[in-house]
Coordinates of C-alpha atoms in Angstrom, one line a residue:
M1 CA 135.8 84.4 117.6
S2 CA 137.3 81.4 117.8
E3 CA 135.5 78.2 119.2
S4 CA 137.8 77.5 121.4
E5 CA 137.4 81.6 122.8
K6 CA 133.9 81.2 122.4
V7 CA 133.9 78.0 125.3
I8 CA 136.5 80.0 127.5
R9 CA 134.3 82.7 127.7
R10 CA 131.3 81.0 128.1
L11 CA 132.5 79.1 130.9
Y12 CA 134.0 82.3 132.4
Q13 CA 130.7 83.5 132.6
I14 CA 129.2 81.0 134.3
T15 CA 131.7 79.8 136.6
H16 CA 132.4 83.5 137.9
D17 CA 128.1 83.9 138.4
Y18 CA 128.7 83.0 142.2
D19 CA 125.6 84.9 143.4
K20 CA 123.1 82.5 142.1
G21 CA 124.4 79.5 143.9
F22 CA 126.4 76.2 143.0
D23 CA 123.4 74.5 141.6
H24 CA 122.6 77.3 139.3
Q25 CA 126.3 77.1 137.6
I26 CA 125.9 73.6 137.0
A27 CA 122.6 73.6 135.2
E28 CA 124.3 76.3 133.8
L29 CA 127.1 74.0 133.0
L30 CA 125.4 71.3 132.1
Q31 CA 123.2 73.1 129.6
M32 CA 126.4 74.7 127.8
G33 CA 127.3 71.0 127.4
L34 CA 124.0 70.0 125.3
E35 CA 124.6 72.7 123.2
R36 CA 128.1 72.4 122.5
F37 CA 127.7 68.4 122.1
N38 CA 124.3 68.7 120.2
L39 CA 122.9 66.0 122.3
D40 CA 119.7 65.7 125.0
I41 CA 121.0 64.6 128.4
G42 CA 123.6 66.4 130.4
I43 CA 124.2 64.7 134.2
L44 CA 126.4 65.4 137.1
S45 CA 126.9 61.9 138.9
L46 CA 127.8 60.6 141.8
I47 CA 129.5 57.0 142.3
T48 CA 129.1 55.5 145.5
E49 CA 129.2 51.6 146.8
G50 CA 128.7 50.4 143.6
R51 CA 125.6 52.9 142.9
Y52 CA 125.5 55.6 140.2
I53 CA 123.5 58.5 141.7
I54 CA 122.5 61.9 140.0
Q55 CA 123.2 64.9 141.3
H56 CA 122.0 67.4 138.7
V57 CA 121.0 66.6 135.2
V58 CA 119.2 68.4 132.5
C59 CA 117.1 67.1 129.8
P60 CA 114.0 66.8 128.4
N61 CA 110.8 66.7 129.8
D62 CA 109.6 63.6 128.3
V63 CA 113.3 61.6 129.9
L64 CA 112.2 60.7 133.2
L65 CA 115.2 61.7 134.9
K66 CA 115.8 63.6 138.2
A67 CA 118.3 64.5 140.6
G68 CA 118.7 62.1 143.5
D69 CA 117.6 59.0 140.7
E70 CA 119.7 55.9 141.5
F71 CA 121.1 53.1 139.4
S72 CA 123.1 50.3 139.8
Y73 CA 126.9 51.4 138.5
D74 CA 127.0 48.4 136.4
L75 CA 123.9 49.7 134.3
S76 CA 125.6 52.9 133.4
Y77 CA 127.8 54.0 130.5
C78 CA 130.2 55.6 133.2
W79 CA 132.2 52.6 134.2
V80 CA 134.0 52.9 130.6
T81 CA 134.8 56.7 131.3
V82 CA 136.3 55.7 135.2
D83 CA 138.3 52.5 133.9
A84 CA 139.7 54.6 130.9
G85 CA 140.3 57.4 133.6
G86 CA 140.0 60.4 131.3
P87 CA 137.4 61.2 128.4
I88 CA 135.5 59.2 126.7
A89 CA 133.6 59.9 123.1
I90 CA 131.6 57.5 121.4
E91 CA 129.1 58.5 118.1
H92 CA 127.4 55.0 117.9
V93 CA 127.2 53.3 120.9
G94 CA 125.3 50.3 119.0
E95 CA 128.4 50.4 116.7
S96 CA 131.2 49.9 119.8
D97 CA 132.5 46.9 120.6
V98 CA 132.5 48.1 124.7
L99 CA 129.0 49.1 125.0
G100 CA 126.9 48.3 122.2
Q101 CA 125.5 45.5 123.9
H102 CA 125.5 47.4 127.4
P103 CA 122.3 46.8 129.4
A104 CA 122.1 50.7 129.4
Y105 CA 122.2 50.5 125.5
L106 CA 119.9 47.6 125.2
E107 CA 117.4 49.2 127.6
F108 CA 117.8 53.1 127.3
G109 CA 119.4 53.0 123.4
L110 CA 121.4 56.0 124.6
E111 CA 123.1 56.6 120.9
S112 CA 125.7 58.8 121.6
Y113 CA 128.2 59.3 125.0
I114 CA 130.7 61.5 126.0
G115 CA 132.0 61.7 129.8
I116 CA 134.7 62.3 131.9
P117 CA 135.5 61.1 135.7
I118 CA 135.2 64.0 138.4
K119 CA 138.0 63.4 141.3
L120 CA 138.9 64.5 144.3
A121 CA 142.1 64.2 145.8
G122 CA 142.9 61.9 143.2
E123 CA 139.8 59.7 143.8
V124 CA 137.1 59.1 141.2
V125 CA 133.9 60.1 142.9
G126 CA 131.8 60.8 140.0
T127 CA 131.3 62.1 136.1
L128 CA 130.5 64.4 133.7
N129 CA 128.8 62.8 130.9
F130 CA 126.7 63.8 127.9
T131 CA 124.2 61.5 125.8
S132 CA 121.2 61.8 123.7
P133 CA 119.3 58.4 122.0
N134 CA 120.3 59.9 118.7
P135 CA 123.3 59.3 116.5
Y136 CA 125.7 62.1 116.7
P137 CA 125.8 63.7 113.4
R138 CA 129.6 64.3 113.2
E139 CA 132.9 62.9 114.7
F140 CA 133.7 64.4 118.6
R141 CA 136.6 66.8 117.6
D142 CA 139.7 67.6 120.1
I143 CA 137.5 70.7 121.1
D144 CA 134.6 68.8 122.2
I145 CA 137.3 67.0 124.6
D146 CA 139.2 70.2 125.6
S147 CA 135.4 71.7 126.3
L148 CA 134.7 68.6 128.4
K149 CA 138.1 68.8 130.6
L150 CA 137.6 72.5 131.5
M151 CA 134.1 71.9 132.7
A152 CA 135.2 69.1 134.4
T153 CA 138.5 71.1 136.3
W154 CA 135.7 73.4 136.9
I155 CA 133.3 71.2 138.8
E156 CA 136.6 69.4 140.6
V157 CA 137.9 72.5 141.8
E158 CA 134.8 73.9 143.4
L159 CA 133.9 70.7 144.9
T160 CA 137.2 70.9 146.2
R161 CA 136.7 74.2 147.7
Q162 CA 133.2 73.2 149.4
Q163 CA 134.8 70.0 151.0
Q164 CA 137.4 72.1 152.5
R165 CA 135.0 74.6 154.1
E166 CA 132.6 72.1 155.6
E167 CA 136.0 70.6 156.8
L168 CA 136.9 74.3 158.0
E169 CA 133.3 74.6 159.6
R170 CA 133.7 71.5 161.1
L171 CA 136.9 72.1 162.5
N172 CA 135.5 75.2 163.5
R173 CA 132.5 73.9 165.8
K174 CA 135.0 71.3 167.2
L175 CA 137.0 74.1 168.3
E176 CA 133.8 75.7 169.5
S177 CA 132.8 73.2 171.2
L178 CA 136.1 73.0 172.6
V179 CA 136.1 75.9 174.2
R180 CA 132.8 75.6 175.8
T181 CA 132.7 72.5 177.2
D182 CA 134.7 70.5 179.9
P183 CA 136.0 67.8 178.3
L184 CA 135.6 64.8 181.1
T185 CA 132.0 65.3 181.6
E186 CA 130.6 67.5 178.1
L187 CA 129.2 70.2 180.9
P188 CA 129.6 73.7 179.3
N189 CA 132.8 75.3 181.0
R190 CA 132.9 77.4 183.7
R191 CA 133.7 80.5 180.3
F192 CA 130.5 79.1 178.7
L193 CA 128.4 78.9 181.9
F194 CA 129.0 82.5 183.4
E195 CA 128.0 83.9 179.7
H196 CA 124.7 81.6 179.8
I197 CA 124.1 82.9 183.0
R198 CA 124.5 86.4 182.0
Q199 CA 123.0 86.2 179.4
S200 CA 119.7 84.8 181.4
L201 CA 119.7 87.1 183.9
N202 CA 119.4 90.4 181.7
M203 CA 116.5 88.4 180.3
L204 CA 114.9 87.6 183.5
N205 CA 115.3 90.9 185.0
R206 CA 113.4 92.3 181.8
R207 CA 110.7 89.8 181.9
K208 CA 110.3 90.8 186.0
S209 CA 110.7 86.9 186.2
Q210 CA 112.7 84.4 189.0
G211 CA 115.2 82.2 188.9
A212 CA 117.6 80.1 191.6
L213 CA 121.6 79.1 191.3
V214 CA 122.2 76.0 193.2
L215 CA 126.3 75.1 193.8
V216 CA 126.6 71.5 194.0
D217 CA 130.0 70.2 195.5
L218 CA 130.4 66.3 196.3
D219 CA 131.1 64.8 199.6
H220 CA 134.4 63.9 200.2
F221 CA 135.5 63.1 196.6
K222 CA 139.1 63.3 197.7
R223 CA 138.8 59.8 199.5
V224 CA 137.3 58.8 196.1
N225 CA 140.8 59.5 194.3
D226 CA 142.8 58.7 197.0
T227 CA 141.3 55.0 197.8
Y228 CA 139.9 54.1 193.9
G229 CA 142.5 56.5 191.7
H230 CA 141.8 59.4 189.4
Q231 CA 140.6 57.6 186.3
R232 CA 137.8 55.9 188.8
G233 CA 137.3 59.2 190.0
D234 CA 136.8 60.6 186.5
L235 CA 134.6 57.9 186.2
V236 CA 132.5 59.2 189.3
L237 CA 132.3 63.4 187.5
M238 CA 130.7 61.9 184.6
E239 CA 128.2 59.9 186.5
V240 CA 127.4 62.8 188.3
A241 CA 126.8 65.1 185.1
E242 CA 124.6 62.8 183.7
V243 CA 122.6 62.6 187.0
L244 CA 122.4 66.6 186.9
R245 CA 122.0 66.5 183.3
N246 CA 118.4 64.5 184.4
A247 CA 117.5 66.2 187.3
I248 CA 116.4 69.7 185.0
R249 CA 114.1 71.1 183.1
N250 CA 115.3 70.7 179.2
Y251 CA 115.7 74.8 179.3
D252 CA 117.4 74.8 182.5
F253 CA 122.0 75.0 182.6
V254 CA 124.3 72.7 184.3
G255 CA 128.1 72.9 184.3
R256 CA 131.1 72.4 185.3
Y257 CA 132.4 74.8 187.7
G258 CA 135.4 73.7 189.0
G259 CA 137.1 70.4 190.6
E260 CA 134.2 68.2 191.9
E261 CA 131.6 71.6 192.3
F262 CA 129.2 71.7 190.0
M263 CA 126.9 74.9 188.9
L264 CA 122.7 74.6 187.8
W265 CA 121.1 77.4 186.8
L266 CA 117.6 77.1 186.9
Q267 CA 115.4 80.4 184.9
D268 CA 111.8 81.2 185.7
I269 CA 111.3 78.3 188.6
E270 CA 109.5 78.8 191.7
L271 CA 111.6 77.9 195.3
H272 CA 109.2 75.2 195.8
K273 CA 110.0 73.5 192.1
V274 CA 113.6 74.2 193.0
D275 CA 113.6 71.8 196.6
A276 CA 112.2 69.2 193.7
V277 CA 115.5 69.6 191.7
C278 CA 117.9 69.3 194.3
E279 CA 115.7 66.4 195.9
R280 CA 116.1 64.9 192.5
I281 CA 119.8 65.2 192.2
R282 CA 120.2 63.3 196.4
Q283 CA 117.9 60.5 194.7
G284 CA 120.0 60.2 191.5
L285 CA 123.7 60.2 193.4
S286 CA 122.7 57.5 195.5
K287 CA 121.6 55.3 192.7
M288 CA 124.6 55.5 190.5
P289 CA 126.2 52.2 189.5
L290 CA 129.6 52.6 191.0
D291 CA 130.1 49.2 192.6
G292 CA 129.9 49.9 196.2
I293 CA 131.3 53.7 196.0
T294 CA 128.9 56.4 197.8
V295 CA 128.8 59.5 196.1
T296 CA 126.6 62.1 198.2
A297 CA 126.7 65.9 197.4
S298 CA 126.5 69.4 199.7
M299 CA 124.2 71.4 198.2
G300 CA 123.8 75.3 198.3
V301 CA 120.7 77.4 196.6
C302 CA 120.2 81.4 196.3
H303 CA 116.4 81.6 194.8
F304 CA 115.8 85.3 193.5
H305 CA 113.7 87.4 191.8
C306 CA 113.7 90.2 189.6
E307 CA 112.2 93.8 189.6
N308 CA 114.0 95.3 186.3
T309 CA 116.1 97.2 188.4
P310 CA 116.8 100.3 186.2
S311 CA 120.6 100.8 187.7
F312 CA 121.0 96.6 187.1
S313 CA 124.4 94.6 186.4
A314 CA 124.3 91.3 185.5
E315 CA 127.8 90.6 186.7
E316 CA 127.6 92.1 190.2
T317 CA 124.5 90.2 190.7
I318 CA 126.1 87.2 189.3
D319 CA 128.7 87.7 191.9
R320 CA 126.3 88.2 194.9
I321 CA 124.0 85.5 193.8
I322 CA 127.4 82.8 194.0
Y323 CA 128.2 84.1 197.2
L324 CA 124.7 83.1 198.9
A325 CA 124.8 80.1 197.2
D326 CA 128.3 79.4 198.1
T327 CA 127.5 80.3 202.2
A328 CA 124.4 78.5 201.7
M329 CA 126.5 75.2 200.6
F330 CA 128.8 75.5 203.6
D331 CA 126.0 75.6 206.1
A332 CA 124.9 72.2 203.8
K333 CA 128.6 71.0 204.8
H334 CA 128.0 71.9 208.5
A335 CA 124.6 70.4 208.7
G336 CA 126.0 67.1 207.9
R337 CA 126.4 66.9 204.2
D338 CA 124.4 65.2 201.8
C339 CA 121.4 67.5 202.1
Y340 CA 120.9 70.8 200.5
V341 CA 120.5 74.4 202.3
I342 CA 118.1 77.3 200.9
C343 CA 119.8 80.8 201.6
K344 CA 118.6 82.4 204.8
N345 CA 116.7 85.0 203.1
T346 CA 114.6 82.5 200.7
S347 CA 114.1 84.3 198.2
L348 CA 115.5 87.6 197.5
A349 CA 114.7 90.5 195.0
V350 CA 118.1 91.6 193.0
S351 CA 118.0 95.0 194.7
Q352 CA 118.3 93.0 198.1
L353 CA 121.6 91.6 197.4
E354 CA 123.6 94.1 197.4
A355 CA 123.1 94.5 201.1
L356 CA 123.7 90.8 201.7
A357 CA 127.0 90.5 199.8

């Protein structure tokens, strides 16, 4: 087997060993380079903002280098590699006009060096390099340069693949957020709101716990839009969303139900504590800094407790709870607005809801 065939076979073995992870593959790649070039220190570096940062390193125990170590870019040999735009191989640094008086050579005495830039999207992001304090016993050959190029190419492809995967994950998270979030208020939208309520209600039923649904409808909101314009109306809705967030506990849920209507889902809560939440909302709305615009809301509350009902249907139960909260909210409108009304039956067992809907 020729040297080229040995290099290609070893590279194939390393780069296809995905199960052990990228860090393992890089460590094996660096070890391969050290054996190929008969050198002592192998480094994959990141170069950013004038800093040379070690990302991966394989070296003897008595060499005090580790991943995360940083140096000034000017104190590394790699600026020569980056300036060259391709592989650099120097057997006797001390005899080199370029690096013979370099601070890294004077301080560390690294006598042999072979390195190549690592690029992403055409931009240099780091280097793959191998060094040793001992003079290299022979000249670097074409097979050495070819081996270095092959290693660098795989690293660039793998880094590009990782970058693309991270970008795809970021876009997927953004898309998921868009699907679940109301873009104006940044509250959960109606779809996500109902997903959460369904899951939570099933949990409350299993635990025989209690909860409450509160419908919040802004009073005379059309007047705000007609008088001040829809842009100002949007700002009011954003402020209202913040008031609602601040009025609930960190494990409660609030979402935009539609238009100027919002829905609060309060789990594991006693009835008297629902009163406190509604009062916090009233007070919060009255203190909003809106330059003369007064905003109030009518709120309808349905408080319930669960009994682990065997024939329980979350979807049907949610419909009934919303119906009762909606009825109470209209009672608040008729009572003069800027208030909250609790469902007339006060605290309902889930099994009672069907007869009342």
